[in-house]
Short mmCIF file of C-alpha atoms and ligand atoms in Angstrom, two decimals:
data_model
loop_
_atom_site.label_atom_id
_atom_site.label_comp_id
_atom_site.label_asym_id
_atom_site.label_seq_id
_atom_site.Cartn_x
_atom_site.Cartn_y
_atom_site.Cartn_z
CA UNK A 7 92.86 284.50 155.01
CA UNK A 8 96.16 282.68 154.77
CA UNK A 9 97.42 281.69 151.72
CA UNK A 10 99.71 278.56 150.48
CA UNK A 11 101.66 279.00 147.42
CA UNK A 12 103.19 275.73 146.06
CA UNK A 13 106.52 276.35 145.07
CA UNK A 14 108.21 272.52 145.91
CA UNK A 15 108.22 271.75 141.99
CA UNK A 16 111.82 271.15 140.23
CA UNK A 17 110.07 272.23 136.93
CA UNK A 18 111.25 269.05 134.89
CA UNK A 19 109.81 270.01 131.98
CA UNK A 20 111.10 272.69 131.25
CA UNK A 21 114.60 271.55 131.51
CA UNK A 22 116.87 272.66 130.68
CA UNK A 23 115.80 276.07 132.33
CA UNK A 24 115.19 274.51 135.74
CA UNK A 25 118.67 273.27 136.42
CA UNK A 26 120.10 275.77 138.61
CA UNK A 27 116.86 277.44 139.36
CA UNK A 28 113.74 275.94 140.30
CA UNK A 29 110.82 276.78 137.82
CA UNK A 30 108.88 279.38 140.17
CA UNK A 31 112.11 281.33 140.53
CA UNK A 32 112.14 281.99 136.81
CA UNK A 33 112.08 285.43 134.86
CA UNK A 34 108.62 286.93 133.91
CA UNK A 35 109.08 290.43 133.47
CA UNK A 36 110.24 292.25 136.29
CA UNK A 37 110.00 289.37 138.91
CA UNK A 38 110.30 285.68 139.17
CA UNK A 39 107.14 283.34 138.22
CA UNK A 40 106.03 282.53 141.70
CA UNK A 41 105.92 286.30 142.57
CA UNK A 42 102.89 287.02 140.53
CA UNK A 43 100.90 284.48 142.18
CA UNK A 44 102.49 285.86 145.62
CA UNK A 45 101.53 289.73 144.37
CA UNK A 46 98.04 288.61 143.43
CA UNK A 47 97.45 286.96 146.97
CA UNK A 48 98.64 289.84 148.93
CA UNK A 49 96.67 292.41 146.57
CA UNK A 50 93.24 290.03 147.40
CA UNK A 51 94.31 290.93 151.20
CA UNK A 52 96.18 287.52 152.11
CA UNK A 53 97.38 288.39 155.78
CA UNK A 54 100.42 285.30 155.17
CA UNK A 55 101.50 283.88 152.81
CA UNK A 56 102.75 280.18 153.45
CA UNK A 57 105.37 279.00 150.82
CA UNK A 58 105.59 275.50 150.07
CA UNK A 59 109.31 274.87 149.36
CA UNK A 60 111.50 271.95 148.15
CA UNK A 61 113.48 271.58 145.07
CA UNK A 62 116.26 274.60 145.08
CA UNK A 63 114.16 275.68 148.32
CA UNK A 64 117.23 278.11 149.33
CA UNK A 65 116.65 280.66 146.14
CA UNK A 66 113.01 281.04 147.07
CA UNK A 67 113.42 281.84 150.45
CA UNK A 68 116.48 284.59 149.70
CA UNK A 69 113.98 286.74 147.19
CA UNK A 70 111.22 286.49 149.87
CA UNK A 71 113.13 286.14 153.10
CA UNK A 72 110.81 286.59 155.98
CA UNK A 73 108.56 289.30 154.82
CA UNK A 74 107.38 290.84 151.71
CA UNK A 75 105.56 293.87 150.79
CA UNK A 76 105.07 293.91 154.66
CA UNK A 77 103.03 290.67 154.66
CA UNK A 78 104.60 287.75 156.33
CA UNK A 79 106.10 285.22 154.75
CA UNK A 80 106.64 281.41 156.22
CA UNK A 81 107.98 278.37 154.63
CA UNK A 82 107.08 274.94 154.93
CA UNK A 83 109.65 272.31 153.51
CA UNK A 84 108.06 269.29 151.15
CA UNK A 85 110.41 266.55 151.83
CA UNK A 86 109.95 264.70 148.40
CA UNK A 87 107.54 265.73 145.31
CA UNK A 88 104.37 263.72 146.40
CA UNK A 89 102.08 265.71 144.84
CA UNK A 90 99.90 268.92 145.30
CA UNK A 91 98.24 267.85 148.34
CA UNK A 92 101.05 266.73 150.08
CA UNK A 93 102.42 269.94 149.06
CA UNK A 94 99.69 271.20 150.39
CA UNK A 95 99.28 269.25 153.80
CA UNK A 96 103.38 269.71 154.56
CA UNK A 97 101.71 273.78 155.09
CA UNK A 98 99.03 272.40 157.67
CA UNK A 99 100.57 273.33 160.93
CA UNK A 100 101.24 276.92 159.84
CA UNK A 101 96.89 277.44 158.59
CA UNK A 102 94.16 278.23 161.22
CA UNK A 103 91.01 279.48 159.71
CA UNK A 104 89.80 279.18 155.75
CA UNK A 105 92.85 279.74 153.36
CA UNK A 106 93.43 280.01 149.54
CA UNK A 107 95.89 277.47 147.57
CA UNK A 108 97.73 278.88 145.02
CA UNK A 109 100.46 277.32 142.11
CA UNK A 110 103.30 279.30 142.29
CA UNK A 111 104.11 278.28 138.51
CA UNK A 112 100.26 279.64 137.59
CA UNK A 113 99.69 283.30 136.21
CA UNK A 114 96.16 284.35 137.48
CA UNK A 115 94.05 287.14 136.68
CA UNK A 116 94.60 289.11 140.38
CA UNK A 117 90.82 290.17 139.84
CA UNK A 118 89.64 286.59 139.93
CA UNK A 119 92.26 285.85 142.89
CA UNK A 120 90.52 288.90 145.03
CA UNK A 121 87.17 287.75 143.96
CA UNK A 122 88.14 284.24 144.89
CA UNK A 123 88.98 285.05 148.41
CA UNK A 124 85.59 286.99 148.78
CA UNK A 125 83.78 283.95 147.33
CA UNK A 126 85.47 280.99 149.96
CA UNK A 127 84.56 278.17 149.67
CA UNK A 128 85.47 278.60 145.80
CA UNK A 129 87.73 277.92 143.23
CA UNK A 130 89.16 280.01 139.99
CA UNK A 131 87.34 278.27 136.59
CA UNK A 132 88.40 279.17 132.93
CA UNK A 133 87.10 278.71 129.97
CA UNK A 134 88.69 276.24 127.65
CA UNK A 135 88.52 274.62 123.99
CA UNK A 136 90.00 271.65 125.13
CA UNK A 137 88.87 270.70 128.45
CA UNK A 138 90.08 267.26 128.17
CA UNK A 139 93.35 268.15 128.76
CA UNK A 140 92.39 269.70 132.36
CA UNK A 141 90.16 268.96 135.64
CA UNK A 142 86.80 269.55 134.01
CA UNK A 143 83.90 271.47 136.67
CA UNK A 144 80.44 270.47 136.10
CA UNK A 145 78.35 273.07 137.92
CA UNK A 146 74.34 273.42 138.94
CA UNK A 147 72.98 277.06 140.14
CA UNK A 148 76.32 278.59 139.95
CA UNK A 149 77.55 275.74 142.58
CA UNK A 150 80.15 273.02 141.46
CA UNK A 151 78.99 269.51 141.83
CA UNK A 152 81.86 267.73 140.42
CA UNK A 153 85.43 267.68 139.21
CA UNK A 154 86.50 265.00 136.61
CA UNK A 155 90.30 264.76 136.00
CA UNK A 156 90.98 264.95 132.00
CA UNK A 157 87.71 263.41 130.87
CA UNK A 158 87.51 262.23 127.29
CA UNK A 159 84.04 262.76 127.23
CA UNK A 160 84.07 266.64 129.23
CA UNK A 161 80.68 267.38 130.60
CA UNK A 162 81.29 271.01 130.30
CA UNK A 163 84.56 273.50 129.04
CA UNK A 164 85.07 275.05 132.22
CA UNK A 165 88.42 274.04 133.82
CA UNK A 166 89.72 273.99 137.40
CA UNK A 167 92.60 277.02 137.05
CA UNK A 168 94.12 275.74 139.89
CA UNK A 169 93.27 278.20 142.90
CA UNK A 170 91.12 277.87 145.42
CA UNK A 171 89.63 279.03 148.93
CA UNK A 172 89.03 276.19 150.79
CA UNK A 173 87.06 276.29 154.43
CA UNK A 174 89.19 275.42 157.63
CA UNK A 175 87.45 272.06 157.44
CA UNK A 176 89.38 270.59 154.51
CA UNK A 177 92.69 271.10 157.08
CA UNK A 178 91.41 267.36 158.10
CA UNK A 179 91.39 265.73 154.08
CA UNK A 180 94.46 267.19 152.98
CA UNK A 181 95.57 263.51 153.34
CA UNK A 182 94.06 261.80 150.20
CA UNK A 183 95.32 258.13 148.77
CA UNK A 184 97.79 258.36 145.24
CA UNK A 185 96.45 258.88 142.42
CA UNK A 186 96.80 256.69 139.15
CA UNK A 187 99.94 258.93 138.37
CA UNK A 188 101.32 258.06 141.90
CA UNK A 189 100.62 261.53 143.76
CA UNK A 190 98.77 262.94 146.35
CA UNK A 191 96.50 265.33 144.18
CA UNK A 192 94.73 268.61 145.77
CA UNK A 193 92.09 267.97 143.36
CA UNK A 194 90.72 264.69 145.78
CA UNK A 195 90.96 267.79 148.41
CA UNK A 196 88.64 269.87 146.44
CA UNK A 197 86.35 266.78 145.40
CA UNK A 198 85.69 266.78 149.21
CA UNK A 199 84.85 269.85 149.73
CA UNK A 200 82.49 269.92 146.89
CA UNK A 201 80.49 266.82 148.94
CA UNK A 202 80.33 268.57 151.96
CA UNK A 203 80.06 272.36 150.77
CA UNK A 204 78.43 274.82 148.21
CA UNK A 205 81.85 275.81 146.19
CA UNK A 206 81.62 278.65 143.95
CA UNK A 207 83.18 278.80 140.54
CA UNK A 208 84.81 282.44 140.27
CA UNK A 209 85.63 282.90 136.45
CA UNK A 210 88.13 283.97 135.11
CA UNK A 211 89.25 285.15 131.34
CA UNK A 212 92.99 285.05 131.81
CA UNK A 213 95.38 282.05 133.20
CA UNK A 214 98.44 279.70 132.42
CA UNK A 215 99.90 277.26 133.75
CA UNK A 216 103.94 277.27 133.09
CA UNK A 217 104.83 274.13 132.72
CA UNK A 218 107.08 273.70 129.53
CA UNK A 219 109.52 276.33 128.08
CA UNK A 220 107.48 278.00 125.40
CA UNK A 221 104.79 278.91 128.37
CA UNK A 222 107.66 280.88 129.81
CA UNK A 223 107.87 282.96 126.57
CA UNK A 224 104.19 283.41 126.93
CA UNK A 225 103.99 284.50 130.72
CA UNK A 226 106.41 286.78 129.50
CA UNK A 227 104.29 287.93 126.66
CA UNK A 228 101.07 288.20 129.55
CA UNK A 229 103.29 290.38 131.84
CA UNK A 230 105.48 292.65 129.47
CA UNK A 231 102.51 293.80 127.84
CA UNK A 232 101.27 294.98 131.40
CA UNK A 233 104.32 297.47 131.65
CA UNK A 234 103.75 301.12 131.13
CA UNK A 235 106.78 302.81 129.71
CA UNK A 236 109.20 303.92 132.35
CA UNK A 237 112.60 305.21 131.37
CA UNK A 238 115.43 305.73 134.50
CA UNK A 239 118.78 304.22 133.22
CA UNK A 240 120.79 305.59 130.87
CA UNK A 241 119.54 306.04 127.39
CA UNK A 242 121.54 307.93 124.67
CA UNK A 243 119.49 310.71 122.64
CA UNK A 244 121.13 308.75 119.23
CA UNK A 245 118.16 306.11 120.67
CA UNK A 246 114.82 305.47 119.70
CA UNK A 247 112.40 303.82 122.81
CA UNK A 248 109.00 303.04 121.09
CA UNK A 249 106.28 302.45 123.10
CA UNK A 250 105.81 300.51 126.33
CA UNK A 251 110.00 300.05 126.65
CA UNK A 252 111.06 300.66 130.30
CA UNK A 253 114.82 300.63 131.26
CA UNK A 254 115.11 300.27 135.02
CA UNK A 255 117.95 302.33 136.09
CA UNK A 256 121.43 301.26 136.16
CA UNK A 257 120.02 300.10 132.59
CA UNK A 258 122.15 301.62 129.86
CA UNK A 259 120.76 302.22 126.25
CA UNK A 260 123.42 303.11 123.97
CA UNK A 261 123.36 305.20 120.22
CA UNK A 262 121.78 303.58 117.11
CA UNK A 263 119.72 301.71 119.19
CA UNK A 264 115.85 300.85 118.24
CA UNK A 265 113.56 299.41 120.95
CA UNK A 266 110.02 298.66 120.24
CA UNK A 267 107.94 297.88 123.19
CA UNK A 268 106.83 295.89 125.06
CA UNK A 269 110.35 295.26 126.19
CA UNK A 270 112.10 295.44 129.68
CA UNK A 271 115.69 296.56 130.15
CA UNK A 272 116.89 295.53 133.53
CA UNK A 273 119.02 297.25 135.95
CA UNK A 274 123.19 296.27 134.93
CA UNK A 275 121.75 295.54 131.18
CA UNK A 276 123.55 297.15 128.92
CA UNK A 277 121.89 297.23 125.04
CA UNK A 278 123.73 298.06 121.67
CA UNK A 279 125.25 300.12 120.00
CA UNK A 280 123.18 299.55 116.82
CA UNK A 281 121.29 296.89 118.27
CA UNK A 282 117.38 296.48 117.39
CA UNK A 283 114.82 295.21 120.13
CA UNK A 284 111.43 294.16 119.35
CA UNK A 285 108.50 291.77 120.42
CA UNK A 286 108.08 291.46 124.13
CA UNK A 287 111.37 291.21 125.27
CA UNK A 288 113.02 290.67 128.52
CA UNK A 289 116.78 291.79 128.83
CA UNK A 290 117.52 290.78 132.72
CA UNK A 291 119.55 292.02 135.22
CA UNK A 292 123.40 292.15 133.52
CA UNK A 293 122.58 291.08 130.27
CA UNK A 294 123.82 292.41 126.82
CA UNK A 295 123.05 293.10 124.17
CA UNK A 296 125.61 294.26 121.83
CA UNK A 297 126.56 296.16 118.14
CA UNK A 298 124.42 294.96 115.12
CA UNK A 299 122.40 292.53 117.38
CA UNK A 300 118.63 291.78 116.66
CA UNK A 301 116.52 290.23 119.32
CA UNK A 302 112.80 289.65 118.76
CA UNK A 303 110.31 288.38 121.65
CA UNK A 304 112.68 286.81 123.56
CA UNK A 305 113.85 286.15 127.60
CA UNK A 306 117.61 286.92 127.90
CA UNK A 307 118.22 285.77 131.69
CA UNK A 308 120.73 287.16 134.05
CA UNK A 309 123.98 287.84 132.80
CA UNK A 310 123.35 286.45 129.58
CA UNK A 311 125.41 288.25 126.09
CA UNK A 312 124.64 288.64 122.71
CA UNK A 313 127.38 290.55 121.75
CA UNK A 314 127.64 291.11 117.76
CA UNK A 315 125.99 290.51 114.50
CA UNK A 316 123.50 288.15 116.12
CA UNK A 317 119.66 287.54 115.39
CA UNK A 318 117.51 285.75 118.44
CA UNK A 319 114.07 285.49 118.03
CA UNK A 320 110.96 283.56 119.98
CA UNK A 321 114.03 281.87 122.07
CA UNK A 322 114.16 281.70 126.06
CA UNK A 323 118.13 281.84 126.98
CA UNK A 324 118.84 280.91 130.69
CA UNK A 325 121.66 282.88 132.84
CA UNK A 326 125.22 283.75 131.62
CA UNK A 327 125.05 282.14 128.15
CA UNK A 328 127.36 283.63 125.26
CA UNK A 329 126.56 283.95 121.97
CA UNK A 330 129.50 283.97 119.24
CA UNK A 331 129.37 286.85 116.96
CA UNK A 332 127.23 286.08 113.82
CA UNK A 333 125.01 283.33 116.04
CA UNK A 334 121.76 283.34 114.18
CA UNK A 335 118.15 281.22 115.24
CA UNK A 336 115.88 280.40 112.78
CA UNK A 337 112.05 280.59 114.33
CA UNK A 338 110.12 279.68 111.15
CA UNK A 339 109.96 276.46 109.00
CA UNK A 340 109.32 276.46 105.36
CA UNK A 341 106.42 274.66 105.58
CA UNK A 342 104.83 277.12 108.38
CA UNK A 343 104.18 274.00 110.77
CA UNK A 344 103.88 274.62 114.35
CA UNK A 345 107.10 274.49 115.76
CA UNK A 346 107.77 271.08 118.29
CA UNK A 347 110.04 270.95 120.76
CA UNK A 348 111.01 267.87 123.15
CA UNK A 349 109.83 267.45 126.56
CA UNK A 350 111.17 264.79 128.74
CA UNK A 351 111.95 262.46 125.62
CA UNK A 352 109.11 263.33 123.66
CA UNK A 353 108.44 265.82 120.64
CA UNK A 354 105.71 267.90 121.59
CA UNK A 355 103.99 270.76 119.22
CA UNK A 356 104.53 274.37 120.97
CA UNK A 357 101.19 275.30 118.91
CA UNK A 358 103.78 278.19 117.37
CA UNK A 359 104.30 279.13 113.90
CA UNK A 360 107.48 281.12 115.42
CA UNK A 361 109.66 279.53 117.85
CA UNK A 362 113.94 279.58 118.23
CA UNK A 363 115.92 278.16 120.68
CA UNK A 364 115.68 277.19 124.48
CA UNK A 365 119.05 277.24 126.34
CA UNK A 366 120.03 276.24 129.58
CA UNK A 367 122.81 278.23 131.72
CA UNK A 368 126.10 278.92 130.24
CA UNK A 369 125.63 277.76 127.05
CA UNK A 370 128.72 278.68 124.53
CA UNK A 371 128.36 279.51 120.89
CA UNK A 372 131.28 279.42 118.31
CA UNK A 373 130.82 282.41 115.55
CA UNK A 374 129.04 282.49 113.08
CA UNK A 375 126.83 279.38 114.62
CA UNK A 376 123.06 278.42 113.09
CA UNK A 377 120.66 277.03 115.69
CA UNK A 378 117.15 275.34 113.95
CA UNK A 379 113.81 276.37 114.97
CA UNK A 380 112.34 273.91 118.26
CA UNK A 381 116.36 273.54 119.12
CA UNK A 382 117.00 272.99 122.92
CA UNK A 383 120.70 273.00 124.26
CA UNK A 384 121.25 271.49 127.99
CA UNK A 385 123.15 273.80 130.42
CA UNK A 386 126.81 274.05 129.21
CA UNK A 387 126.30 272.34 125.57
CA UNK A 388 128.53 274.44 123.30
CA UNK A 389 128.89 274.77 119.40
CA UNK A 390 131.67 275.35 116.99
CA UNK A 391 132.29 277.52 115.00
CA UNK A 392 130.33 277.71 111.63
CA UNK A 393 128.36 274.79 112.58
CA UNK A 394 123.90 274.51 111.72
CA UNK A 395 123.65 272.75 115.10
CA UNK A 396 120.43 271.05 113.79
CA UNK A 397 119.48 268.07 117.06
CA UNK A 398 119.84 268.75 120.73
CA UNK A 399 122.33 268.44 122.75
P1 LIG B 24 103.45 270.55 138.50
O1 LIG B 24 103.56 271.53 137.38
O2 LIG B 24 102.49 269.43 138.36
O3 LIG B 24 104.89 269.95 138.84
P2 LIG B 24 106.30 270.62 138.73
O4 LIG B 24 106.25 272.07 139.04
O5 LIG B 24 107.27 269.83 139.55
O6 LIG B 24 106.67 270.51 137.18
P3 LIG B 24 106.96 269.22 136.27
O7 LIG B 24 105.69 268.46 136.16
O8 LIG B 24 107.39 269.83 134.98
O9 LIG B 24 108.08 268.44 136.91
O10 LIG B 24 103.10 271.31 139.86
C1 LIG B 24 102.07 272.25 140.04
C2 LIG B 24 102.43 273.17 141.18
O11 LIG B 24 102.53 272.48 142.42
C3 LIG B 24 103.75 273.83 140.98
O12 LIG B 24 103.65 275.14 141.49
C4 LIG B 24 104.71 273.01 141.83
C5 LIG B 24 103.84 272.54 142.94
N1 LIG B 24 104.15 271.20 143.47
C6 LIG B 24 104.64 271.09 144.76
O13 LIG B 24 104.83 272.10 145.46
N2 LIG B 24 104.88 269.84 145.25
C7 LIG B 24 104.68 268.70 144.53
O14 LIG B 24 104.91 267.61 145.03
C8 LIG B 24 104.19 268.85 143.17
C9 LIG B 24 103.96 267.63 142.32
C10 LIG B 24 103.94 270.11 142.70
#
C-alpha cells in the first residue's frame, strides 16, 4: 500500500517556531516531526510514500530526497492550503490501489499504523475525555457508522486520530465541497467511505496531534523517553550520564557535567563545563550548552547557546538563539495555575503547571535577562540587559 503523508501545513500556530521551518520539519528527538509518521508507515510495510508538500516545501524534500530507508519517496506540491483533502487529492495521480493517509504533524503509535494497514478500509481511533474537541466515531459491531465533527453533544469518546486506509475507490471523492471553516476536509472523504464500506476502527492508546508549541515539548517528551542510552561522542570521566542520556558522536560532554536522562545530545553539541541537564531534553545538532548552565525538559534547536549561569526550563528555543549570561525562565506561577500561552491572538491554557518560554530563531538575550512563565518571543525579538521581559514581543 502507498502511503500519503500531509506535510503542506505552514504550522501557524505554533509561530513563532514555524517561521523558517515548516512545522513537520521540526525537532522531536532524533528526527524531524513528519519523520515519525514517515518511520511508522514504512515499518507497517508502505511500498511509497507520497509527500504532500507546500509551505517551506524545499526543506522537506532535502531530508527525504528521493528515497528513504530504501522506500521511495515522491512529492506532490499543494498549491495553496485548501485543506486536508485537497492535500490529499493534489497526491491522486501518484496512488493506484488502496493507500493509507497520514498527518505528518501527528505522532502515532507505529503498532496501530501496522495494524491499520492490515485492517483497510480503517481508520486509527483514540480514546478521549473530551471528544468534543475532535471528529467523534460512533461505531456498531466493531464497524464505524458515522463521524461527527466536534459535536457538543458526542455520541461516544472515541476520536478520529487522523490516519486512515482508505480503498482505491475513495481516489474518485477526494473532491468534497468547503467546509464551514472554508476547507476541503478529508473527514467528508472518510464520511464516504463509511456509506459505501465496512471501516474498521483500529485503536490506539497513544497519539498527538502537534499543533501549538507546548505539543512540541510533549512529542518530545513521547519520543525521548523511547531512547535507550547510547554514548559515542566525547564524554569526560569528570561526567555523570544518568540513565537513558545518549550523546551521538561528534557530541562532546565536558567535566562537572550532570545529565539525567531522558536527554539527547546531538552530533556538534557541545554541553558544560558544570552544566546540569535534566527532564527530557533535546540539545540539537551544534547547540551549547555552557559553564554553570541548568536546562530542564527543554528543545534547544540547531545551533542554539546557552552559554553561562543560565536556567531554561519547560521552554522550546528555535535555531541559533543566544542566551546572555545569567538569562533565567521562570516555569511556575505562584498561584500554581496552568500556564497560558497565546496562539494566533488569543490566550490559550497549555494545561501545564510548568511551562517557560517559546522562542523563535535568533532570538538575543542581554545578561542577566528574566523571561515570565507562558512568554513567547517572535524570531529576532531581543532583550536588554537586566530587563523581566514580562509581554511578548
Ligand atoms: P492542520 O494542523 O490543520 O494545519 P497546519 O499544519 O497548517 O497548522 P495550523 O492550523 O497551525 O496552521 O493540518 C493537519 C495536517 O494536514 C498537517 O500535517 C498539515 C496538513 N495539511 C496540508 O498538507 N494541507 C492543507 O491544506 C492543510 C490545511 C493541512
Amino acid at each position: 500500500m502507498k502511503a500519503v503523508v500531509l506535510a503542506a501545513g505552514e504550522g501557524t500556530r505554533i509561530r513563532p517556531l514555524s517561521g523558517s521551518v515548516p512545522k513537520p520539519m521540526l525537532p522531536v528527538a532524533d528526527r524531524p516531526l513528519v519523520a515519525h509518521t514517515v518511520d511508522a508507515a514504512i515499518d507497517a510495510g508502505a511500498e511509497e510514500i507520497v509527500l504532500v508538500v507546500g509551505y517551506e516545501a524545499d526543506t522537506v524534500r532535502e531530508h527525504f530526497e528521493d528515497s528513504y530507508r530504501g522506500v521511495p519517496i515522491t512529492y506532490a506540491v499543494q498549491e495553496g492550503q485548501d485543506g486536508t483533502a485537497d492535500a490529499v487529492n493534489a497526491a491522486s495521480e501518484h496512488l493506484d490501489g488502496s493507500f493509507a493517509v497520514l498527518n505528518g504533524d501527528n505522532l502515532y503509535d507505529p503498532a496501530a499504523i501496522d495494524a491499520l494497514f492490515d485492517a483497510c478500509p480503517a481508520v486509527c481511533a483514540v480514546e478521549v475525555e473530551n471528544p468534543s474537541n475532535y471528529g467523534v466515531l460512533s461505531t456498531e459491531d466493531d464497524t464505524i457508522v458515522d463521524i461527527v465533527e466536534k459535536p457538543a453533544d458526542p455520541p461516544t469518546n472515541l476520536a478520529n486520530a487522523g490516519a486512515y486506509a482508505f480503498p482505491e475507490r475513495a481516489r474518485e471523492w477526494l473532491e468534497v465541497p468547503a467546509s464551514e471553516r472554508g476547507e476541503h476536509e478529508i473527514t467528508d472523504v472518510l464520511a464516504r467511505v463509511i456509506d459505501e464500506f465496512a471501516v474498521t476502527p483500529v485503536t490506539t492508546d497513544r497519539w498527538m496531534d502537534v499543533g501549538r508549541p507546548w505539543e512540541l515539548l510533549e512529542a518530545n517528551e513521547w519520543k525521548l523517553g523511547d531512547l535507550n542510552r547510547r554514548i559515542e561522542g566525547e564524554v569526560s570521566d569528570a561526567a555523570q550520564l544518568e540513565g537513558d542520556v545518549v550523546v551521538e558522536e561528534g557530541a562532546t560532554v565536558k567535566p562537572g557535567v550532570v545529565i539525567e536522562g531522558p536527554a539527547l545530545i546531538r552530533s556538534g553539541a557541545t554541553v558544560g563545563p558544570n552544566a546540569y541537564v535534566r527532564g527530557a531534553t533535546l540539545v540539537d545538532e551544534g547547540a551549547s550548552v555552557g559553564n554553570a548552565v541548568e536546562i530542564k525538559n527543554s528543545v534547544l534547536s540547531r545551533g542554539t547557546s546557552v552559554s553561562h549561569l543560565s536556567y531554561v526550563g519547560d521552554s522550546v528555543l528555535g535555531r541559533n538563539v543566544n542566551f546572555g549570561a545569567g538569562t533565567t525562565v521562570a516555569n511556575l506561577r505562584h498561584d500554581d495555575e496552568a500556564i497560558k500561552f497565546t496562539v494566533k491572538g488569543e490566550r490559550l491554557s497549555t494545561g501545564r503547571r510548568k511551562f517557560g518560554v517559546v522562542a523563535g530563531d535568533e532570538v538575543k538575550t542581554g545578561i542577566n535577562t528574566s523571561l515570565t512563565p507562558g512568554l513567547k518571543l517572535d524570531a529576532g525579538a531581543t532583550s536588554r540587559p537586566g530587563e523581566v521581559v514580562e509581554r511578548d514581543r
